[in-house]
């Protein structure tokens, strides 16, 4: 776990804000490009919206960072997620939450497209945040010569039910959610499969397997739309040597990076309320 000095440093420095909010505008698709845009990325912090393309009246919104249509996957990763790797290695859990209505680019940003396994996290042109973060974590853990293992889980929240997208059974197994009595505010998902991963291609295979199991339905907005919210969790188990007096101890650390894809925030809140009761 992080030392108290490191915790103080992280809280004081650029990381003093616990929650950062970014917005990414994807390029207009074929249908949209026949009309004028009502969205303008004024600079890398400010987004301007109009009700109609020629409206003089605008509404401006400020974010920690605004990514325009031409933004690259690597730039989004560096700004949004790269720091999470350091935080996990220092014993913190992190969550990256992608929110947007269907077809806005959550899957593109979080999963991206597959490239050969030997492409590094820095050179990969199309990888999204999840596979890039995993590859980056593997690199750092290996460079630091740490004894570790990495497991992932993938669950879907759909129609007020939780489903395990990595379950070995063909039919989707429903999961039960319990409040964790030993840790206030935490919950336990009973029976959720955790799969060992050793490489970026393992992660892509898992994302593909999970996506195939999702409750999908073509919508007017996105031909490959999925109707559910998903939570992809990467848990890194690290064995560290520490000295306690004369004794050399092995300490197990388990830290998580949680990736959440959410379509309708109010719907998620409603569904979670129902699940908890
Ligand atoms: N930044 C981008 N650059 C280029 N193409 C993009 C970008 N973002 C999204 N797209 C494309 O837009 C389409 C919709 O994106 P995507 O499937 O990621 O949306 P989504 O929010 O995950 O939708 P859903 O919630 O329905 O699953 C896809 O064809 C995707 O490749």
PDB file of C-alpha atoms in Angstrom, residues 1-11 86-93 240 253 255:
ATOM      1  CA  UNK A   1       0.000   0.000   0.000  1.00  0.00           C
ATOM      2  CA  UNK A   2       1.071   3.607  -0.522  1.00  0.00           C
ATOM      3  CA  UNK A   3       3.050   5.223   2.265  1.00  0.00           C
ATOM      4  CA  UNK A   4       1.397   8.108   4.168  1.00  0.00           C
ATOM      5  CA  UNK A   5       3.949  10.488   2.560  1.00  0.00           C
ATOM      6  CA  UNK A   6       2.973   9.320  -0.896  1.00  0.00           C
ATOM      7  CA  UNK A   7      -0.714   9.619  -0.079  1.00  0.00           C
ATOM      8  CA  UNK A   8      -0.122  13.227   1.070  1.00  0.00           C
ATOM      9  CA  UNK A   9       1.854  13.965  -2.112  1.00  0.00           C
ATOM     10  CA  UNK A  10      -0.874  12.539  -4.330  1.00  0.00           C
ATOM     11  CA  UNK A  11      -3.552  14.546  -2.553  1.00  0.00           C
ATOM     12  CA  UNK A  86       0.606   4.575 -11.179  1.00  0.00           C
ATOM     13  CA  UNK A  87      -2.219   4.800  -8.682  1.00  0.00           C
ATOM     14  CA  UNK A  88      -2.908   1.062  -8.864  1.00  0.00           C
ATOM     15  CA  UNK A  89       0.787   0.290  -8.461  1.00  0.00           C
ATOM     16  CA  UNK A  90       0.737   2.495  -5.364  1.00  0.00           C
ATOM     17  CA  UNK A  91      -2.179   0.619  -3.848  1.00  0.00           C
ATOM     18  CA  UNK A  92      -5.178   2.722  -4.885  1.00  0.00           C
ATOM     19  CA  UNK A  93      -8.331   1.558  -6.623  1.00  0.00           C
ATOM     20  CA  UNK A 240       5.573  -7.670  -1.966  1.00  0.00           C
ATOM     21  CA  UNK A 253      -1.911  -6.380  -2.307  1.00  0.00           C
ATOM     22  CA  UNK A 255      -5.922  -3.241  -6.328  1.00  0.00           C
TER      23      UNK A 255
END
